[in-house]
mmCIF file of C-alpha atoms and ligand atoms in Angstrom:
data_model
loop_
_atom_site.group_PDB
_atom_site.id
_atom_site.type_symbol
_atom_site.label_atom_id
_atom_site.label_comp_id
_atom_site.label_asym_id
_atom_site.label_seq_id
_atom_site.Cartn_x
_atom_site.Cartn_y
_atom_site.Cartn_z
ATOM 1 C CA MET A 937 13.486 -8.982 -10.658
ATOM 2 C CA SER A 938 12.202 -10.741 -13.932
ATOM 3 C CA ARG A 939 8.198 -11.369 -12.955
ATOM 4 C CA THR A 940 6.598 -14.257 -15.221
ATOM 5 C CA PRO A 941 4.003 -12.644 -17.550
ATOM 6 C CA ILE A 942 0.308 -14.230 -16.861
ATOM 7 C CA ILE A 943 -2.038 -14.302 -19.403
ATOM 8 C CA ALA A 944 -5.336 -15.167 -18.562
ATOM 9 C CA ALA A 945 -8.705 -15.855 -20.027
ATOM 10 C CA ASN A 946 -11.916 -14.485 -18.127
ATOM 11 C CA TRP A 947 -14.734 -15.968 -19.729
ATOM 12 C CA LYS A 948 -17.167 -14.200 -17.581
ATOM 13 C CA MET A 949 -21.429 -15.708 -18.185
ATOM 14 C CA ASN A 950 -19.620 -17.451 -21.224
ATOM 15 C CA MET A 951 -18.782 -21.035 -22.308
ATOM 16 C CA GLY A 952 -20.707 -23.819 -20.623
ATOM 17 C CA PRO A 953 -18.937 -27.554 -20.595
ATOM 18 C CA LYS A 954 -19.748 -28.526 -24.255
ATOM 19 C CA GLU A 955 -18.588 -25.128 -25.832
ATOM 20 C CA ALA A 956 -15.577 -25.311 -23.358
ATOM 21 C CA GLY A 957 -14.791 -28.340 -24.745
ATOM 22 C CA ALA A 958 -14.852 -27.735 -28.227
ATOM 23 C CA PHE A 959 -12.580 -24.053 -26.904
ATOM 24 C CA LEU A 960 -9.387 -26.322 -25.624
ATOM 25 C CA SER A 961 -9.519 -29.041 -28.679
ATOM 26 C CA ALA A 962 -9.009 -26.014 -30.756
ATOM 27 C CA PHE A 963 -6.532 -24.364 -28.189
ATOM 28 C CA LYS A 964 -4.580 -27.533 -27.691
ATOM 29 C CA GLU A 965 -4.017 -27.394 -32.016
ATOM 30 C CA GLU A 966 -1.889 -23.634 -31.123
ATOM 31 C CA ASN A 967 0.328 -26.370 -28.877
ATOM 32 C CA LEU A 968 1.174 -24.089 -26.203
ATOM 33 C CA CYS A 969 3.052 -26.186 -24.276
ATOM 34 C CA GLU A 970 5.643 -25.273 -25.950
ATOM 35 C CA CYS A 971 5.321 -21.637 -25.016
ATOM 36 C CA LYS A 972 7.714 -20.501 -22.517
ATOM 37 C CA GLY A 973 8.084 -17.669 -19.963
ATOM 38 C CA VAL A 974 4.295 -17.438 -19.640
ATOM 39 C CA GLU A 975 1.992 -18.416 -17.035
ATOM 40 C CA LYS A 976 -1.817 -19.291 -18.961
ATOM 41 C CA VAL A 977 -4.635 -19.342 -17.144
ATOM 42 C CA VAL A 978 -8.804 -19.834 -18.053
ATOM 43 C CA VAL A 979 -10.886 -18.996 -16.182
ATOM 44 C CA PRO A 980 -14.489 -20.560 -17.063
ATOM 45 C CA PRO A 981 -18.050 -20.148 -14.817
ATOM 46 C CA PHE A 982 -17.904 -22.181 -11.920
ATOM 47 C CA VAL A 983 -19.658 -24.937 -13.601
ATOM 48 C CA THR A 984 -17.337 -24.924 -16.770
ATOM 49 C CA ILE A 985 -14.341 -25.741 -14.301
ATOM 50 C CA PRO A 986 -14.833 -29.427 -13.629
ATOM 51 C CA ALA A 987 -15.076 -29.886 -17.852
ATOM 52 C CA VAL A 988 -11.790 -28.036 -18.349
ATOM 53 C CA ALA A 989 -10.292 -29.960 -15.543
ATOM 54 C CA GLU A 990 -10.959 -33.117 -17.499
ATOM 55 C CA ALA A 991 -9.998 -31.858 -20.733
ATOM 56 C CA LEU A 992 -6.642 -30.757 -19.731
ATOM 57 C CA ASN A 993 -6.212 -34.335 -18.052
ATOM 58 C CA GLY A 994 -3.040 -33.096 -15.829
ATOM 59 C CA CYS A 995 -1.568 -30.970 -18.710
ATOM 60 C CA SER A 996 -0.375 -28.352 -16.240
ATOM 61 C CA CYS A 997 0.498 -25.982 -19.053
ATOM 62 C CA LEU A 998 -2.837 -24.204 -18.129
ATOM 63 C CA GLY A 999 -4.270 -23.404 -15.059
ATOM 64 C CA ILE A 1000 -7.728 -22.973 -14.180
ATOM 65 C CA GLY A 1001 -8.959 -19.794 -11.739
ATOM 66 C CA ALA A 1002 -12.573 -18.893 -10.828
ATOM 67 C CA GLN A 1003 -14.390 -15.564 -11.361
ATOM 68 C CA ASP A 1004 -15.150 -15.381 -7.659
ATOM 69 C CA VAL A 1005 -15.030 -16.809 -3.972
ATOM 70 C CA SER A 1006 -17.403 -16.340 -0.999
ATOM 71 C CA ASP A 1007 -15.711 -14.675 2.358
ATOM 72 C CA HIS A 1008 -17.135 -17.224 3.725
ATOM 73 C CA ASP A 1009 -15.911 -21.511 4.665
ATOM 74 C CA ASN A 1010 -19.357 -23.073 4.256
ATOM 75 C CA GLY A 1011 -22.827 -22.853 6.085
ATOM 76 C CA ALA A 1012 -26.051 -21.158 5.220
ATOM 77 C CA PHE A 1013 -24.788 -18.657 1.889
ATOM 78 C CA THR A 1014 -27.239 -19.378 -0.579
ATOM 79 C CA GLY A 1015 -25.445 -19.355 -4.240
ATOM 80 C CA GLU A 1016 -21.867 -19.190 -2.842
ATOM 81 C CA ILE A 1017 -19.084 -20.995 -4.035
ATOM 82 C CA SER A 1018 -16.200 -21.932 -0.830
ATOM 83 C CA THR A 1019 -12.643 -22.393 -1.629
ATOM 84 C CA ALA A 1020 -12.407 -25.656 -0.290
ATOM 85 C CA MET A 1021 -14.669 -26.207 -3.299
ATOM 86 C CA LEU A 1022 -12.661 -24.434 -5.835
ATOM 87 C CA LEU A 1023 -9.574 -26.448 -4.690
ATOM 88 C CA GLU A 1024 -11.356 -30.155 -4.874
ATOM 89 C CA ILE A 1025 -12.108 -28.904 -8.669
ATOM 90 C CA GLY A 1026 -8.925 -28.348 -9.650
ATOM 91 C CA CYS A 1027 -8.679 -24.500 -9.131
ATOM 92 C CA GLN A 1028 -5.144 -22.829 -8.502
ATOM 93 C CA TYR A 1029 -6.375 -19.015 -8.927
ATOM 94 C CA VAL A 1030 -9.643 -16.804 -8.095
ATOM 95 C CA VAL A 1031 -10.628 -13.463 -9.606
ATOM 96 C CA VAL A 1032 -11.717 -11.279 -6.998
ATOM 97 C CA GLY A 1033 -13.313 -7.461 -7.510
ATOM 98 C CA HIS A 1034 -13.876 -7.389 -10.820
ATOM 99 C CA SER A 1035 -15.419 -4.641 -11.764
ATOM 100 C CA GLU A 1036 -18.222 -6.318 -12.842
ATOM 101 C CA ARG A 1037 -19.093 -7.385 -9.115
ATOM 102 C CA ARG A 1038 -18.162 -4.151 -7.541
ATOM 103 C CA GLN A 1039 -20.652 -2.715 -10.542
ATOM 104 C CA TYR A 1040 -24.000 -5.679 -10.702
ATOM 105 C CA HIS A 1041 -22.940 -6.419 -6.760
ATOM 106 C CA GLY A 1042 -22.415 -4.186 -5.271
ATOM 107 C CA GLU A 1043 -18.431 -5.143 -3.877
ATOM 108 C CA THR A 1044 -16.555 -3.013 -2.020
ATOM 109 C CA ASN A 1045 -12.509 -3.030 -1.522
ATOM 110 C CA ALA A 1046 -13.522 -4.055 2.412
ATOM 111 C CA TYR A 1047 -15.923 -7.283 1.262
ATOM 112 C CA ILE A 1048 -13.328 -8.134 -1.493
ATOM 113 C CA ASN A 1049 -10.587 -7.996 1.174
ATOM 114 C CA LYS A 1050 -11.726 -10.774 3.357
ATOM 115 C CA LYS A 1051 -12.226 -12.771 -0.170
ATOM 116 C CA ILE A 1052 -8.385 -12.183 -0.412
ATOM 117 C CA LYS A 1053 -7.748 -13.476 2.699
ATOM 118 C CA LYS A 1054 -9.764 -16.560 2.620
ATOM 119 C CA ALA A 1055 -8.004 -17.106 -1.126
ATOM 120 C CA LEU A 1056 -4.553 -16.924 -0.293
ATOM 121 C CA ALA A 1057 -5.403 -18.731 3.153
ATOM 122 C CA ALA A 1058 -6.847 -21.819 1.173
ATOM 123 C CA GLY A 1059 -3.684 -21.751 -1.307
ATOM 124 C CA LEU A 1060 -5.440 -20.100 -4.291
ATOM 125 C CA VAL A 1061 -3.666 -17.559 -5.779
ATOM 126 C CA PRO A 1062 -6.140 -14.203 -6.085
ATOM 127 C CA ILE A 1063 -6.422 -12.144 -9.005
ATOM 128 C CA TYR A 1064 -7.383 -9.176 -8.006
ATOM 129 C CA CYS A 1065 -8.639 -6.305 -9.960
ATOM 130 C CA ILE A 1066 -9.168 -2.889 -9.869
ATOM 131 C CA GLY A 1067 -9.390 0.210 -12.244
ATOM 132 C CA GLU A 1068 -11.482 3.403 -12.327
ATOM 133 C CA THR A 1069 -14.534 4.177 -14.673
ATOM 134 C CA LEU A 1070 -14.168 7.534 -17.164
ATOM 135 C CA GLU A 1071 -16.507 9.084 -14.621
ATOM 136 C CA GLN A 1072 -13.124 9.158 -12.019
ATOM 137 C CA ARG A 1073 -10.711 9.456 -15.028
ATOM 138 C CA GLU A 1074 -12.238 12.752 -15.907
ATOM 139 C CA ALA A 1075 -12.650 14.052 -12.690
ATOM 140 C CA GLY A 1076 -8.553 13.614 -12.131
ATOM 141 C CA LYS A 1077 -9.307 10.893 -9.361
ATOM 142 C CA LEU A 1078 -7.385 8.057 -11.402
ATOM 143 C CA GLU A 1079 -4.823 8.079 -8.237
ATOM 144 C CA GLU A 1080 -6.784 8.185 -5.405
ATOM 145 C CA ILE A 1081 -9.139 5.311 -6.527
ATOM 146 C CA LEU A 1082 -6.441 3.483 -7.644
ATOM 147 C CA ARG A 1083 -4.760 3.760 -3.866
ATOM 148 C CA SER A 1084 -7.999 2.993 -2.032
ATOM 149 C CA GLN A 1085 -8.318 0.332 -4.179
ATOM 150 C CA VAL A 1086 -5.035 -1.350 -3.649
ATOM 151 C CA GLU A 1087 -4.569 -0.045 0.500
ATOM 152 C CA GLU A 1088 -8.438 -1.646 1.352
ATOM 153 C CA GLY A 1089 -8.072 -4.611 -0.905
ATOM 154 C CA LEU A 1090 -4.815 -5.590 0.285
ATOM 155 C CA GLN A 1091 -5.115 -4.371 3.741
ATOM 156 C CA GLY A 1092 -3.316 -6.756 6.209
ATOM 157 C CA LEU A 1093 -2.120 -8.968 4.281
ATOM 158 C CA THR A 1094 2.027 -9.348 4.632
ATOM 159 C CA ALA A 1095 4.177 -8.257 2.207
ATOM 160 C CA GLU A 1096 4.982 -11.852 0.961
ATOM 161 C CA GLN A 1097 1.343 -12.817 0.338
ATOM 162 C CA VAL A 1098 0.945 -9.175 -2.055
ATOM 163 C CA ALA A 1099 4.322 -10.736 -3.458
ATOM 164 C CA GLY A 1100 2.653 -13.430 -4.619
ATOM 165 C CA LEU A 1101 -0.706 -12.374 -6.048
ATOM 166 C CA VAL A 1102 -1.481 -10.812 -9.558
ATOM 167 C CA ILE A 1103 -3.279 -7.478 -9.319
ATOM 168 C CA ALA A 1104 -5.170 -6.976 -12.670
ATOM 169 C CA TYR A 1105 -5.720 -3.038 -13.483
ATOM 170 C CA GLU A 1106 -8.978 -2.832 -15.558
ATOM 171 C CA PRO A 1107 -10.029 0.418 -16.234
ATOM 172 C CA VAL A 1108 -13.449 0.123 -16.484
ATOM 173 C CA TRP A 1109 -14.235 2.314 -19.815
ATOM 174 C CA ALA A 1110 -11.619 0.192 -21.325
ATOM 175 C CA ILE A 1111 -13.905 -3.058 -20.887
ATOM 176 C CA GLY A 1112 -15.403 -4.735 -23.627
ATOM 177 C CA THR A 1113 -15.711 -1.136 -25.481
ATOM 178 C CA GLY A 1114 -12.969 -1.817 -27.986
ATOM 179 C CA LYS A 1115 -11.033 0.713 -26.113
ATOM 180 C CA THR A 1116 -7.902 0.114 -25.083
ATOM 181 C CA ALA A 1117 -5.765 2.612 -22.530
ATOM 182 C CA SER A 1118 -3.010 3.203 -24.748
ATOM 183 C CA ALA A 1119 0.436 1.822 -23.397
ATOM 184 C CA ALA A 1120 1.816 5.153 -22.224
ATOM 185 C CA ASP A 1121 -1.529 5.361 -19.869
ATOM 186 C CA ALA A 1122 -1.466 1.376 -18.742
ATOM 187 C CA GLN A 1123 1.987 1.763 -18.508
ATOM 188 C CA ALA A 1124 1.865 5.356 -16.368
ATOM 189 C CA ALA A 1125 -1.275 3.512 -13.569
ATOM 190 C CA HIS A 1126 0.743 0.470 -13.983
ATOM 191 C CA ALA A 1127 3.831 1.949 -12.674
ATOM 192 C CA PHE A 1128 1.507 3.966 -9.720
ATOM 193 C CA ILE A 1129 0.080 1.024 -8.406
ATOM 194 C CA ARG A 1130 3.182 -0.628 -7.933
ATOM 195 C CA SER A 1131 4.503 2.849 -6.142
ATOM 196 C CA VAL A 1132 1.506 2.702 -3.798
ATOM 197 C CA VAL A 1133 2.711 -1.381 -3.304
ATOM 198 C CA GLU A 1134 5.894 -0.378 -2.993
ATOM 199 C CA LYS A 1135 4.651 2.152 0.218
ATOM 200 C CA ALA A 1136 2.570 -0.081 1.938
ATOM 201 C CA PHE A 1137 4.525 -3.338 1.188
ATOM 202 C CA GLY A 1138 7.944 -2.510 0.860
ATOM 203 C CA ALA A 1139 10.618 -2.662 -2.556
ATOM 204 C CA ASP A 1140 10.564 -6.698 -2.444
ATOM 205 C CA ALA A 1141 6.942 -7.173 -2.820
ATOM 206 C CA ALA A 1142 6.524 -4.331 -5.366
ATOM 207 C CA ALA A 1143 9.269 -5.909 -7.452
ATOM 208 C CA ALA A 1144 7.655 -9.361 -7.403
ATOM 209 C CA VAL A 1145 3.898 -8.443 -7.585
ATOM 210 C CA ARG A 1146 2.715 -9.047 -11.079
ATOM 211 C CA ILE A 1147 0.179 -6.336 -12.529
ATOM 212 C CA GLN A 1148 -1.719 -7.541 -15.669
ATOM 213 C CA TYR A 1149 -3.789 -5.352 -17.777
ATOM 214 C CA GLY A 1150 -7.232 -5.628 -18.584
ATOM 215 C CA GLY A 1151 -9.438 -3.778 -21.255
ATOM 216 C CA SER A 1152 -10.321 -4.747 -24.738
ATOM 217 C CA VAL A 1153 -6.789 -6.512 -25.071
ATOM 218 C CA LYS A 1154 -6.883 -8.052 -28.390
ATOM 219 C CA PRO A 1155 -4.245 -10.185 -31.010
ATOM 220 C CA ALA A 1156 -3.574 -6.475 -32.649
ATOM 221 C CA ASN A 1157 -2.243 -5.083 -29.156
ATOM 222 C CA ALA A 1158 -1.401 -7.327 -27.261
ATOM 223 C CA ALA A 1159 2.665 -7.142 -27.643
ATOM 224 C CA GLU A 1160 2.576 -3.408 -27.374
ATOM 225 C CA LEU A 1161 0.792 -3.542 -24.370
ATOM 226 C CA MET A 1162 3.722 -6.009 -22.856
ATOM 227 C CA ALA A 1163 6.278 -4.555 -23.777
ATOM 228 C CA CYS A 1164 5.840 -2.577 -21.293
ATOM 229 C CA PRO A 1165 8.362 -2.509 -18.049
ATOM 230 C CA ASP A 1166 5.301 -3.045 -15.329
ATOM 231 C CA ILE A 1167 2.741 -4.337 -17.660
ATOM 232 C CA ASP A 1168 2.989 -8.228 -16.508
ATOM 233 C CA GLY A 1169 0.454 -10.047 -18.562
ATOM 234 C CA ALA A 1170 -3.377 -9.306 -19.397
ATOM 235 C CA LEU A 1171 -6.507 -10.515 -18.178
ATOM 236 C CA VAL A 1172 -8.801 -11.206 -21.235
ATOM 237 C CA GLY A 1173 -12.255 -11.230 -21.975
ATOM 238 C CA GLY A 1174 -13.900 -10.943 -25.473
ATOM 239 C CA ALA A 1175 -10.608 -11.706 -27.145
ATOM 240 C CA ALA A 1176 -10.216 -14.860 -25.068
ATOM 241 C CA LEU A 1177 -13.370 -16.798 -25.973
ATOM 242 C CA LYS A 1178 -11.712 -17.589 -29.408
ATOM 243 C CA ALA A 1179 -8.685 -20.256 -29.053
ATOM 244 C CA ASP A 1180 -6.744 -18.572 -31.674
ATOM 245 C CA SER A 1181 -7.054 -15.070 -30.455
ATOM 246 C CA PHE A 1182 -6.376 -16.156 -26.712
ATOM 247 C CA ALA A 1183 -3.198 -17.988 -28.369
ATOM 248 C CA ALA A 1184 -2.312 -15.199 -30.571
ATOM 249 C CA ILE A 1185 -2.278 -13.280 -27.507
ATOM 250 C CA ILE A 1186 0.044 -15.867 -25.223
ATOM 251 C CA ARG A 1187 2.191 -15.856 -27.641
ATOM 252 C CA ALA A 1188 2.401 -11.953 -27.937
ATOM 253 C CA ALA A 1189 3.706 -12.515 -23.820
ATOM 254 C CA GLY A 1190 5.875 -15.216 -23.999
ATOM 255 C CA VAL A 1191 9.739 -15.699 -24.827
HETATM 256 P P1 13P B 1293 -12.667 -6.929 -22.071
HETATM 257 O O1 13P B 1293 -11.282 -8.230 -23.149
HETATM 258 O O2 13P B 1293 -13.734 -8.164 -22.751
HETATM 259 O O3 13P B 1293 -12.328 -5.901 -22.765
HETATM 260 O O4 13P B 1293 -12.395 -7.565 -20.695
HETATM 261 C C1 13P B 1293 -12.220 -7.520 -20.313
HETATM 262 C C2 13P B 1293 -12.489 -7.961 -18.906
HETATM 263 O O5 13P B 1293 -12.776 -7.234 -17.601
HETATM 264 C C3 13P B 1293 -11.583 -9.254 -18.062
HETATM 265 O O6 13P B 1293 -11.765 -9.474 -17.142
#
């Protein structure tokens, strides 16, 4: 089965509406609508999303995602943003369970599972982030951690739902550190994640689900990572803050 790679820019807490406008002007100059065979997504802070949607002006070659979503529909949840609100401002994707949310906001697999279910019910594509810390890797717990993140985070989903979502494997020790996992290590982790999906949801879901790599992806290492059979794109932080380097990573994944 051939899977369309997906390259997403996670801007994290960077890029207000004005800065995003400048980014998008530069990005348009890269003419990436011509770059086929790769899905492109930008994931701005909530307040920047309307400006991005307006600047895209209906151009569907760049999708829009949010960085988080509430596990509730509406009501007294101060500071939260619902799936309906994300749809209203033009999102098609939502990142859930990023390691920074797990680390700084105590998000657990069970809690993230509720968000994934809300996103799917609303028709948003979840980008579900998983990955081990250096401590866990060095203690030989890589597979145990990835297995529990996949099984608990996706618990209760149908095979069809799993087939349509995106998993982002982001080893925590590679995020923002300049230390990328080697292509061989990343491929091994991705193959393992796919095997866990296969056991839980069957061969069709495992063959269809896209698994992105994230963690210090840059133009210089993107092509090698994207050439791995189980790596279906990238979730890019720092290198996606500049239009030219984000564009170079997209080209590395395109045909
Ligand atoms: P960096 O690309 O800056 O390492 O960030 C990766 C990441 O966390 C994307 O979600």
